[in-house]
Amino acid sequence: MVAELRVQRTTRKTTKKTIALVPTMGALHEGHASLIRLARRRADRVIVSIFVNPAQFAPNEDFRLYPRTFAADLAALAALNVDLVWAPAVETMYPGDFATKIVPEGPAQAGLEDAFRPHFFAGVATVVAKLLIQCAPDIAVFGEKDYQQLKVIARLARDLDLKSRIVGAPIVRERDGLARSSRNVYLSPRERAAAPALCRVLKECAAKIAAGQPINDVLAEGREAIADAGFALDYLEARHADTLAPAASTMDGPIRLLVAARIGNTRLIDNVGV
Ligand code: PAF
C-alpha cells in the first residue's frame, strides 16, 4: 500500500539518509544491476520498484506476455542489498476510477519511439510521476538504453518541479555488443546470433560521422546494413543528444544515433553517442 511505503520512506528520510529510486518492470538482468549499483554509489538508501505498467503497452503489444520473474527478482535485489522493494498491485497504481494521464510533449514527440508506439510515453510519464511522488527519492536512475524515455522523464521532472534528480546510466552490453534488455529472452538462437548487428552498425555509423562523412549518407548505408542483417527497421536516426532534434551535421550539436528494429517478433532498441 502507498501508505505503508510512505511510512518506510519517512523512516529512512528522518535518519537524514539520501534515497535513490530505480524504477523497473522486473525481469531483472545485469543492466538493472548496474543501475542499482550506480544508485547505491550516489545515495545512502536504494528503493527498487517493480511494476509492469499496463498503461505503456498498446493492446497489440506484449503486456500479458512480458516476462515476470518476481521470485528471482527479489533474490537478485536481496543480493544487491536493496533497502526497499516497491511492487504495487495494478489496482494500487490504477484504481478503478483512475482518471488522470500525463501526456508529455517536447522530447516525447521527437518522431522516434512515439512514431511507432504513440501510447507509450503517456503511460511511462504517468507511472513515473506516480512512482516519484510515492517514493520521493532524492535521485532516480534510468538506463540510457531507453534514451528517449530518459529525456522525457528528465523533462517531466523539471517541468513538474519534482524534487528528484534524474540520473542516466550507461548501457550494459553483452560481450558481442547486444544491449541488455528484458526482451532479449524472446530471441530465438538464430535471431540472437543476428541481433548484435544493431550495435555494430550503430558504432560503424558513429565512427564514420565522427570522421566527417555526411550524416545522411552514413544513415542510408546503416539502414541498408540493418536490413541486410535480417531486421525490419523502424528507424535509424541522428539526433541532438539533448533535445532529440534532427541532426544533419556534427555542427548541430552533440549527436546521438538511435535505432529501433524488429527481428522476428521482437523489437529491439539501441543508441550510441558520436
Ligand atoms: O524502462 C522501464 O523499465 C519502464 O519504462 C519504467 C521506466 C520502469 C516505467 O514503467
PDB file of C-alpha atoms and ligand atoms in Angstrom:
ATOM      1  CA  MET A   1       0.000   0.000   0.000  1.00  0.00           C
ATOM      2  CA  VAL A   2       1.138   3.545  -0.686  1.00  0.00           C
ATOM      3  CA  ALA A   3       0.582   4.487   2.998  1.00  0.00           C
ATOM      4  CA  GLU A   4       2.982   1.734   4.141  1.00  0.00           C
ATOM      5  CA  LEU A   5       5.535   2.849   1.552  1.00  0.00           C
ATOM      6  CA  ARG A   6       5.315   6.392   2.954  1.00  0.00           C
ATOM      7  CA  VAL A   7       5.997   5.151   6.490  1.00  0.00           C
ATOM      8  CA  GLN A   8       9.016   3.163   5.296  1.00  0.00           C
ATOM      9  CA  ARG A   9      10.218   6.066   3.225  1.00  0.00           C
ATOM     10  CA  THR A  10       9.773   8.600   6.024  1.00  0.00           C
ATOM     11  CA  THR A  11      11.725   6.405   8.447  1.00  0.00           C
ATOM     12  CA  ARG A  12      14.630   6.439   6.024  1.00  0.00           C
ATOM     13  CA  LYS A  13      14.324  10.196   5.474  1.00  0.00           C
ATOM     14  CA  THR A  14      14.221  11.128   9.160  1.00  0.00           C
ATOM     15  CA  THR A  15      17.615   9.484   9.549  1.00  0.00           C
ATOM     16  CA  LYS A  16      18.847  12.117   7.045  1.00  0.00           C
ATOM     17  CA  LYS A  17      19.804   9.456   4.549  1.00  0.00           C
ATOM     18  CA  THR A  18      19.583  10.191   0.834  1.00  0.00           C
ATOM     19  CA  ILE A  19      17.333   7.929  -1.190  1.00  0.00           C
ATOM     20  CA  ALA A  20      17.665   6.668  -4.762  1.00  0.00           C
ATOM     21  CA  LEU A  21      14.834   5.064  -6.701  1.00  0.00           C
ATOM     22  CA  VAL A  22      15.416   2.628  -9.557  1.00  0.00           C
ATOM     23  CA  PRO A  23      12.090   2.090 -11.357  1.00  0.00           C
ATOM     24  CA  THR A  24      11.854  -1.247 -13.206  1.00  0.00           C
ATOM     25  CA  MET A  25       9.304  -3.568 -14.724  1.00  0.00           C
ATOM     26  CA  GLY A  26      11.083  -6.583 -13.221  1.00  0.00           C
ATOM     27  CA  ALA A  27      12.616  -9.413 -15.277  1.00  0.00           C
ATOM     28  CA  LEU A  28      15.826  -8.043 -13.853  1.00  0.00           C
ATOM     29  CA  HIS A  29      19.149  -8.553 -15.608  1.00  0.00           C
ATOM     30  CA  GLU A  30      22.680  -7.183 -15.426  1.00  0.00           C
ATOM     31  CA  GLY A  31      21.522  -3.866 -16.917  1.00  0.00           C
ATOM     32  CA  HIS A  32      19.247  -3.304 -13.908  1.00  0.00           C
ATOM     33  CA  ALA A  33      22.003  -4.445 -11.537  1.00  0.00           C
ATOM     34  CA  SER A  34      24.256  -1.731 -12.944  1.00  0.00           C
ATOM     35  CA  LEU A  35      21.519   0.896 -12.368  1.00  0.00           C
ATOM     36  CA  ILE A  36      21.175  -0.316  -8.792  1.00  0.00           C
ATOM     37  CA  ARG A  37      24.934  -0.232  -8.207  1.00  0.00           C
ATOM     38  CA  LEU A  38      25.033   3.319  -9.571  1.00  0.00           C
ATOM     39  CA  ALA A  39      22.113   4.245  -7.283  1.00  0.00           C
ATOM     40  CA  ARG A  40      23.975   2.708  -4.333  1.00  0.00           C
ATOM     41  CA  ARG A  41      27.069   4.815  -5.114  1.00  0.00           C
ATOM     42  CA  ARG A  42      25.014   8.010  -5.304  1.00  0.00           C
ATOM     43  CA  ALA A  43      22.675   7.563  -2.309  1.00  0.00           C
ATOM     44  CA  ASP A  44      22.547   6.037   1.169  1.00  0.00           C
ATOM     45  CA  ARG A  45      19.412   4.015   0.583  1.00  0.00           C
ATOM     46  CA  VAL A  46      18.080   2.345  -2.566  1.00  0.00           C
ATOM     47  CA  ILE A  47      14.451   1.643  -3.410  1.00  0.00           C
ATOM     48  CA  VAL A  48      13.692  -0.512  -6.457  1.00  0.00           C
ATOM     49  CA  SER A  49      10.180  -0.521  -7.864  1.00  0.00           C
ATOM     50  CA  ILE A  50       8.843  -3.469  -9.825  1.00  0.00           C
ATOM     51  CA  PHE A  51       5.679  -2.723 -11.748  1.00  0.00           C
ATOM     52  CA  VAL A  52       4.757  -3.971 -15.202  1.00  0.00           C
ATOM     53  CA  ASN A  53       2.867  -0.877 -16.218  1.00  0.00           C
ATOM     54  CA  PRO A  54      -0.178  -1.723 -18.350  1.00  0.00           C
ATOM     55  CA  ALA A  55      -0.541   1.937 -19.390  1.00  0.00           C
ATOM     56  CA  GLN A  56       2.604   1.852 -21.536  1.00  0.00           C
ATOM     57  CA  PHE A  57       1.555  -1.164 -23.598  1.00  0.00           C
ATOM     58  CA  ALA A  58      -0.820  -0.881 -26.563  1.00  0.00           C
ATOM     59  CA  PRO A  59      -3.480  -3.605 -26.871  1.00  0.00           C
ATOM     60  CA  ASN A  60      -1.395  -5.306 -29.613  1.00  0.00           C
ATOM     61  CA  GLU A  61       1.797  -5.267 -27.513  1.00  0.00           C
ATOM     62  CA  ASP A  62       3.270  -7.822 -25.122  1.00  0.00           C
ATOM     63  CA  PHE A  63       1.822  -6.747 -21.719  1.00  0.00           C
ATOM     64  CA  ARG A  64       0.369 -10.180 -20.956  1.00  0.00           C
ATOM     65  CA  LEU A  65       3.477 -11.985 -22.184  1.00  0.00           C
ATOM     66  CA  TYR A  66       6.008  -9.547 -20.717  1.00  0.00           C
ATOM     67  CA  PRO A  67       8.474 -11.681 -18.693  1.00  0.00           C
ATOM     68  CA  ARG A  68       7.573 -11.790 -14.993  1.00  0.00           C
ATOM     69  CA  THR A  69      10.219 -13.318 -12.713  1.00  0.00           C
ATOM     70  CA  PHE A  70       9.225 -11.883  -9.327  1.00  0.00           C
ATOM     71  CA  ALA A  71      10.827 -14.514  -7.064  1.00  0.00           C
ATOM     72  CA  ALA A  72      14.129 -14.392  -8.949  1.00  0.00           C
ATOM     73  CA  ASP A  73      13.955 -10.571  -8.963  1.00  0.00           C
ATOM     74  CA  LEU A  74      13.543 -10.456  -5.176  1.00  0.00           C
ATOM     75  CA  ALA A  75      16.516 -12.787  -4.731  1.00  0.00           C
ATOM     76  CA  ALA A  76      18.641 -10.636  -7.051  1.00  0.00           C
ATOM     77  CA  LEU A  77      17.612  -7.471  -5.183  1.00  0.00           C
ATOM     78  CA  ALA A  78      18.451  -9.057  -1.830  1.00  0.00           C
ATOM     79  CA  ALA A  79      21.900  -9.971  -3.190  1.00  0.00           C
ATOM     80  CA  LEU A  80      22.322  -6.338  -4.277  1.00  0.00           C
ATOM     81  CA  ASN A  81      21.407  -5.146  -0.746  1.00  0.00           C
ATOM     82  CA  VAL A  82      18.458  -3.105  -1.924  1.00  0.00           C
ATOM     83  CA  ASP A  83      16.790  -1.461   1.061  1.00  0.00           C
ATOM     84  CA  LEU A  84      13.182  -1.493  -0.104  1.00  0.00           C
ATOM     85  CA  VAL A  85      11.274  -3.123  -2.947  1.00  0.00           C
ATOM     86  CA  TRP A  86       8.112  -1.325  -4.011  1.00  0.00           C
ATOM     87  CA  ALA A  87       5.941  -3.707  -6.024  1.00  0.00           C
ATOM     88  CA  PRO A  88       2.450  -2.229  -6.088  1.00  0.00           C
ATOM     89  CA  ALA A  89      -0.579  -4.070  -7.451  1.00  0.00           C
ATOM     90  CA  VAL A  90      -2.216  -2.712 -10.611  1.00  0.00           C
ATOM     91  CA  GLU A  91      -5.244  -1.622  -8.505  1.00  0.00           C
ATOM     92  CA  THR A  92      -2.934   0.359  -6.196  1.00  0.00           C
ATOM     93  CA  MET A  93      -1.475   2.270  -9.126  1.00  0.00           C
ATOM     94  CA  TYR A  94      -4.669   2.497 -11.166  1.00  0.00           C
ATOM     95  CA  PRO A  95      -7.796   2.145  -9.019  1.00  0.00           C
ATOM     96  CA  GLY A  96     -10.987   1.530 -10.992  1.00  0.00           C
ATOM     97  CA  ASP A  97     -11.886   5.228 -11.118  1.00  0.00           C
ATOM     98  CA  PHE A  98      -8.375   6.399 -12.057  1.00  0.00           C
ATOM     99  CA  ALA A  99      -8.829   9.393 -14.365  1.00  0.00           C
ATOM    100  CA  THR A 100      -5.523  11.235 -14.770  1.00  0.00           C
ATOM    101  CA  LYS A 101      -2.958  10.941 -17.523  1.00  0.00           C
ATOM    102  CA  ILE A 102       0.238  12.892 -18.134  1.00  0.00           C
ATOM    103  CA  VAL A 103       0.739  13.422 -21.859  1.00  0.00           C
ATOM    104  CA  PRO A 104       4.301  14.684 -22.395  1.00  0.00           C
ATOM    105  CA  GLU A 105       5.354  16.779 -25.364  1.00  0.00           C
ATOM    106  CA  GLY A 106       8.840  18.021 -26.378  1.00  0.00           C
ATOM    107  CA  PRO A 107      11.199  15.013 -26.440  1.00  0.00           C
ATOM    108  CA  ALA A 108       8.171  12.715 -26.279  1.00  0.00           C
ATOM    109  CA  GLN A 109       7.197  13.944 -29.755  1.00  0.00           C
ATOM    110  CA  ALA A 110      10.594  13.584 -31.429  1.00  0.00           C
ATOM    111  CA  GLY A 111       9.303  11.146 -34.053  1.00  0.00           C
ATOM    112  CA  LEU A 112      11.278   8.194 -32.671  1.00  0.00           C
ATOM    113  CA  GLU A 113       9.576   5.718 -30.294  1.00  0.00           C
ATOM    114  CA  ASP A 114       6.480   7.937 -30.255  1.00  0.00           C
ATOM    115  CA  ALA A 115       6.012   7.423 -34.010  1.00  0.00           C
ATOM    116  CA  PHE A 116       5.763   3.645 -33.527  1.00  0.00           C
ATOM    117  CA  ARG A 117       4.292   3.437 -30.002  1.00  0.00           C
ATOM    118  CA  PRO A 118       2.003   6.501 -29.768  1.00  0.00           C
ATOM    119  CA  HIS A 119       0.561   5.467 -26.364  1.00  0.00           C
ATOM    120  CA  PHE A 120       3.969   4.745 -24.804  1.00  0.00           C
ATOM    121  CA  PHE A 121       5.197   7.998 -23.300  1.00  0.00           C
ATOM    122  CA  ALA A 122       1.870   8.965 -21.720  1.00  0.00           C
ATOM    123  CA  GLY A 123       1.941   5.581 -19.965  1.00  0.00           C
ATOM    124  CA  VAL A 124       5.565   5.998 -18.909  1.00  0.00           C
ATOM    125  CA  ALA A 125       5.161   9.639 -17.802  1.00  0.00           C
ATOM    126  CA  THR A 126       2.064   8.872 -15.751  1.00  0.00           C
ATOM    127  CA  VAL A 127       3.562   5.891 -13.939  1.00  0.00           C
ATOM    128  CA  VAL A 128       6.967   7.507 -13.396  1.00  0.00           C
ATOM    129  CA  ALA A 129       5.334  10.657 -11.987  1.00  0.00           C
ATOM    130  CA  LYS A 130       3.364   8.445  -9.591  1.00  0.00           C
ATOM    131  CA  LEU A 131       6.465   6.463  -8.583  1.00  0.00           C
ATOM    132  CA  LEU A 132       8.447   9.662  -7.984  1.00  0.00           C
ATOM    133  CA  ILE A 133       5.638  11.150  -5.902  1.00  0.00           C
ATOM    134  CA  GLN A 134       5.122   7.915  -3.952  1.00  0.00           C
ATOM    135  CA  CYS A 135       8.805   7.233  -3.207  1.00  0.00           C
ATOM    136  CA  ALA A 136      10.004  10.885  -3.175  1.00  0.00           C
ATOM    137  CA  PRO A 137      13.617   9.901  -3.872  1.00  0.00           C
ATOM    138  CA  ASP A 138      16.493  12.388  -3.989  1.00  0.00           C
ATOM    139  CA  ILE A 139      17.599  10.796  -7.255  1.00  0.00           C
ATOM    140  CA  ALA A 140      16.008   8.373  -9.708  1.00  0.00           C
ATOM    141  CA  VAL A 141      18.133   6.278 -12.047  1.00  0.00           C
ATOM    142  CA  PHE A 142      17.106   5.297 -15.590  1.00  0.00           C
ATOM    143  CA  GLY A 143      19.095   3.438 -18.234  1.00  0.00           C
ATOM    144  CA  GLU A 144      20.357   5.198 -21.347  1.00  0.00           C
ATOM    145  CA  LYS A 145      19.223   2.242 -23.441  1.00  0.00           C
ATOM    146  CA  ASP A 146      15.761   3.829 -23.423  1.00  0.00           C
ATOM    147  CA  TYR A 147      17.336   7.110 -24.411  1.00  0.00           C
ATOM    148  CA  GLN A 148      14.200   8.973 -25.485  1.00  0.00           C
ATOM    149  CA  GLN A 149      12.451   7.770 -22.323  1.00  0.00           C
ATOM    150  CA  LEU A 150      15.315   9.173 -20.227  1.00  0.00           C
ATOM    151  CA  LYS A 151      14.958  12.567 -21.924  1.00  0.00           C
ATOM    152  CA  VAL A 152      11.164  12.532 -21.498  1.00  0.00           C
ATOM    153  CA  ILE A 153      11.472  11.723 -17.798  1.00  0.00           C
ATOM    154  CA  ALA A 154      14.154  14.356 -17.203  1.00  0.00           C
ATOM    155  CA  ARG A 155      11.869  16.961 -18.820  1.00  0.00           C
ATOM    156  CA  LEU A 156       8.865  15.708 -16.850  1.00  0.00           C
ATOM    157  CA  ALA A 157      10.731  16.049 -13.550  1.00  0.00           C
ATOM    158  CA  ARG A 158      11.867  19.542 -14.487  1.00  0.00           C
ATOM    159  CA  ASP A 159       8.501  20.723 -15.811  1.00  0.00           C
ATOM    160  CA  LEU A 160       6.539  19.443 -12.806  1.00  0.00           C
ATOM    161  CA  ASP A 161       9.106  20.767 -10.298  1.00  0.00           C
ATOM    162  CA  LEU A 162       9.615  17.309  -8.886  1.00  0.00           C
ATOM    163  CA  LYS A 163      12.417  17.309  -6.366  1.00  0.00           C
ATOM    164  CA  SER A 164      14.069  14.122  -7.620  1.00  0.00           C
ATOM    165  CA  ARG A 165      17.158  14.483  -9.807  1.00  0.00           C
ATOM    166  CA  ILE A 166      17.032  12.221 -12.850  1.00  0.00           C
ATOM    167  CA  VAL A 167      20.268  10.342 -13.473  1.00  0.00           C
ATOM    168  CA  GLY A 168      21.079   8.433 -16.687  1.00  0.00           C
ATOM    169  CA  ALA A 169      23.149   5.249 -16.509  1.00  0.00           C
ATOM    170  CA  PRO A 170      25.252   3.867 -19.385  1.00  0.00           C
ATOM    171  CA  ILE A 171      24.016   0.920 -21.466  1.00  0.00           C
ATOM    172  CA  VAL A 172      25.162  -2.511 -20.345  1.00  0.00           C
ATOM    173  CA  ARG A 173      26.030  -4.800 -23.259  1.00  0.00           C
ATOM    174  CA  GLU A 174      26.589  -8.496 -23.794  1.00  0.00           C
ATOM    175  CA  ARG A 175      30.114  -9.453 -24.854  1.00  0.00           C
ATOM    176  CA  ASP A 176      29.044  -9.334 -28.520  1.00  0.00           C
ATOM    177  CA  GLY A 177      27.603  -5.824 -28.124  1.00  0.00           C
ATOM    178  CA  LEU A 178      23.883  -6.581 -27.821  1.00  0.00           C
ATOM    179  CA  ALA A 179      22.325  -4.153 -25.346  1.00  0.00           C
ATOM    180  CA  ARG A 180      20.899  -5.965 -22.296  1.00  0.00           C
ATOM    181  CA  SER A 181      17.112  -5.971 -22.361  1.00  0.00           C
ATOM    182  CA  SER A 182      14.364  -7.967 -20.663  1.00  0.00           C
ATOM    183  CA  ARG A 183      13.028  -8.649 -24.162  1.00  0.00           C
ATOM    184  CA  ASN A 184      16.220 -10.452 -25.283  1.00  0.00           C
ATOM    185  CA  VAL A 185      14.741 -13.666 -23.813  1.00  0.00           C
ATOM    186  CA  TYR A 186      12.264 -13.649 -26.715  1.00  0.00           C
ATOM    187  CA  LEU A 187      15.032 -14.067 -29.310  1.00  0.00           C
ATOM    188  CA  SER A 188      15.387 -17.467 -30.997  1.00  0.00           C
ATOM    189  CA  PRO A 189      19.002 -18.726 -31.303  1.00  0.00           C
ATOM    190  CA  ARG A 190      19.081 -17.539 -34.931  1.00  0.00           C
ATOM    191  CA  GLU A 191      17.728 -14.099 -34.013  1.00  0.00           C
ATOM    192  CA  ARG A 192      20.081 -13.858 -31.039  1.00  0.00           C
ATOM    193  CA  ALA A 193      23.019 -14.542 -33.370  1.00  0.00           C
ATOM    194  CA  ALA A 194      21.903 -11.753 -35.735  1.00  0.00           C
ATOM    195  CA  ALA A 195      20.989  -9.228 -33.010  1.00  0.00           C
ATOM    196  CA  PRO A 196      24.463  -7.732 -32.332  1.00  0.00           C
ATOM    197  CA  ALA A 197      24.368  -6.286 -35.871  1.00  0.00           C
ATOM    198  CA  LEU A 198      22.317  -3.400 -34.460  1.00  0.00           C
ATOM    199  CA  CYS A 199      25.082  -2.256 -32.136  1.00  0.00           C
ATOM    200  CA  ARG A 200      27.783  -2.974 -34.725  1.00  0.00           C
ATOM    201  CA  VAL A 201      26.055  -0.792 -37.347  1.00  0.00           C
ATOM    202  CA  LEU A 202      25.462   1.989 -34.813  1.00  0.00           C
ATOM    203  CA  LYS A 203      29.137   2.025 -33.873  1.00  0.00           C
ATOM    204  CA  GLU A 204      30.257   1.953 -37.521  1.00  0.00           C
ATOM    205  CA  CYS A 205      27.919   4.864 -38.326  1.00  0.00           C
ATOM    206  CA  ALA A 206      29.164   6.821 -35.301  1.00  0.00           C
ATOM    207  CA  ALA A 207      32.795   6.333 -36.377  1.00  0.00           C
ATOM    208  CA  LYS A 208      32.043   7.462 -39.955  1.00  0.00           C
ATOM    209  CA  ILE A 209      30.161  10.560 -38.782  1.00  0.00           C
ATOM    210  CA  ALA A 210      32.958  11.412 -36.340  1.00  0.00           C
ATOM    211  CA  ALA A 211      35.397  11.071 -39.266  1.00  0.00           C
ATOM    212  CA  GLY A 212      33.422  13.704 -41.185  1.00  0.00           C
ATOM    213  CA  GLN A 213      31.282  11.657 -43.587  1.00  0.00           C
ATOM    214  CA  PRO A 214      27.883  13.248 -44.381  1.00  0.00           C
ATOM    215  CA  ILE A 215      25.278  12.078 -41.867  1.00  0.00           C
ATOM    216  CA  ASN A 216      22.558  11.364 -44.404  1.00  0.00           C
ATOM    217  CA  ASP A 217      24.851   9.100 -46.487  1.00  0.00           C
ATOM    218  CA  VAL A 218      26.059   7.271 -43.395  1.00  0.00           C
ATOM    219  CA  LEU A 219      22.488   6.713 -42.184  1.00  0.00           C
ATOM    220  CA  ALA A 220      21.390   5.438 -45.605  1.00  0.00           C
ATOM    221  CA  GLU A 221      24.217   2.849 -45.578  1.00  0.00           C
ATOM    222  CA  GLY A 222      23.414   1.954 -41.968  1.00  0.00           C
ATOM    223  CA  ARG A 223      19.726   1.376 -42.768  1.00  0.00           C
ATOM    224  CA  GLU A 224      20.722  -0.988 -45.577  1.00  0.00           C
ATOM    225  CA  ALA A 225      23.163  -2.876 -43.356  1.00  0.00           C
ATOM    226  CA  ILE A 226      20.478  -3.357 -40.693  1.00  0.00           C
ATOM    227  CA  ALA A 227      18.005  -4.682 -43.260  1.00  0.00           C
ATOM    228  CA  ASP A 228      20.718  -6.999 -44.655  1.00  0.00           C
ATOM    229  CA  ALA A 229      21.226  -8.413 -41.146  1.00  0.00           C
ATOM    230  CA  GLY A 230      17.581  -9.583 -41.177  1.00  0.00           C
ATOM    231  CA  PHE A 231      15.868  -6.733 -39.306  1.00  0.00           C
ATOM    232  CA  ALA A 232      12.730  -4.807 -40.230  1.00  0.00           C
ATOM    233  CA  LEU A 233      13.855  -1.282 -39.417  1.00  0.00           C
ATOM    234  CA  ASP A 234      11.595   1.178 -37.604  1.00  0.00           C
ATOM    235  CA  TYR A 235      14.160   3.975 -37.548  1.00  0.00           C
ATOM    236  CA  LEU A 236      17.843   4.784 -37.591  1.00  0.00           C
ATOM    237  CA  GLU A 237      18.253   8.460 -36.810  1.00  0.00           C
ATOM    238  CA  ALA A 238      20.887  11.011 -35.846  1.00  0.00           C
ATOM    239  CA  ARG A 239      19.577  13.411 -33.227  1.00  0.00           C
ATOM    240  CA  HIS A 240      20.828  16.184 -30.966  1.00  0.00           C
ATOM    241  CA  ALA A 241      21.810  14.310 -27.812  1.00  0.00           C
ATOM    242  CA  ASP A 242      19.792  16.612 -25.508  1.00  0.00           C
ATOM    243  CA  THR A 243      16.855  17.951 -27.495  1.00  0.00           C
ATOM    244  CA  LEU A 244      16.470  14.965 -29.856  1.00  0.00           C
ATOM    245  CA  ALA A 245      16.044  17.422 -32.741  1.00  0.00           C
ATOM    246  CA  PRO A 246      17.190  16.000 -36.115  1.00  0.00           C
ATOM    247  CA  ALA A 247      20.920  16.492 -36.714  1.00  0.00           C
ATOM    248  CA  ALA A 248      22.109  16.952 -40.291  1.00  0.00           C
ATOM    249  CA  SER A 249      25.744  17.677 -39.412  1.00  0.00           C
ATOM    250  CA  THR A 250      28.104  17.469 -36.462  1.00  0.00           C
ATOM    251  CA  MET A 251      27.666  21.253 -36.216  1.00  0.00           C
ATOM    252  CA  ASP A 252      24.127  20.564 -34.967  1.00  0.00           C
ATOM    253  CA  GLY A 253      25.498  19.716 -31.530  1.00  0.00           C
ATOM    254  CA  PRO A 254      26.402  16.563 -29.640  1.00  0.00           C
ATOM    255  CA  ILE A 255      24.873  13.727 -31.653  1.00  0.00           C
ATOM    256  CA  ARG A 256      23.207  10.525 -30.581  1.00  0.00           C
ATOM    257  CA  LEU A 257      22.388   7.772 -33.055  1.00  0.00           C
ATOM    258  CA  LEU A 258      19.208   5.909 -32.192  1.00  0.00           C
ATOM    259  CA  VAL A 259      17.822   2.742 -33.725  1.00  0.00           C
ATOM    260  CA  ALA A 260      14.723   0.570 -33.350  1.00  0.00           C
ATOM    261  CA  ALA A 261      14.222  -2.566 -35.417  1.00  0.00           C
ATOM    262  CA  ARG A 262      12.280  -5.805 -35.302  1.00  0.00           C
ATOM    263  CA  ILE A 263      13.736  -9.246 -35.707  1.00  0.00           C
ATOM    264  CA  GLY A 264      11.097 -11.964 -35.804  1.00  0.00           C
ATOM    265  CA  ASN A 265       8.511 -10.864 -33.219  1.00  0.00           C
ATOM    266  CA  THR A 266      10.980  -8.970 -31.049  1.00  0.00           C
ATOM    267  CA  ARG A 267      11.539  -5.253 -31.203  1.00  0.00           C
ATOM    268  CA  LEU A 268      14.981  -4.052 -30.107  1.00  0.00           C
ATOM    269  CA  ILE A 269      16.225  -0.522 -29.492  1.00  0.00           C
ATOM    270  CA  ASP A 270      19.746   0.781 -29.039  1.00  0.00           C
ATOM    271  CA  ASN A 271      21.738   4.023 -29.245  1.00  0.00           C
ATOM    272  CA  VAL A 272      25.296   5.360 -29.164  1.00  0.00           C
ATOM    273  CA  GLY A 273      26.887   8.771 -28.882  1.00  0.00           C
ATOM    274  CA  VAL A 274      29.019  10.109 -31.753  1.00  0.00           C
TER     275      VAL A 274
HETATM  276  O1  PAF B   1      12.149   1.437 -18.577  1.00  0.00           O
HETATM  277  C1  PAF B   1      11.287   0.808 -17.911  1.00  0.00           C
HETATM  278  O2  PAF B   1      11.525  -0.290 -17.405  1.00  0.00           O
HETATM  279  C2  PAF B   1       9.894   1.401 -17.759  1.00  0.00           C
HETATM  280  O3  PAF B   1       9.508   2.109 -18.892  1.00  0.00           O
HETATM  281  C3  PAF B   1       9.747   2.258 -16.491  1.00  0.00           C
HETATM  282  C4  PAF B   1      10.655   3.473 -16.531  1.00  0.00           C
HETATM  283  C5  PAF B   1      10.065   1.428 -15.257  1.00  0.00           C
HETATM  284  C6  PAF B   1       8.301   2.774 -16.375  1.00  0.00           C
HETATM  285  O4  PAF B   1       7.401   1.729 -16.315  1.00  0.00           O
END
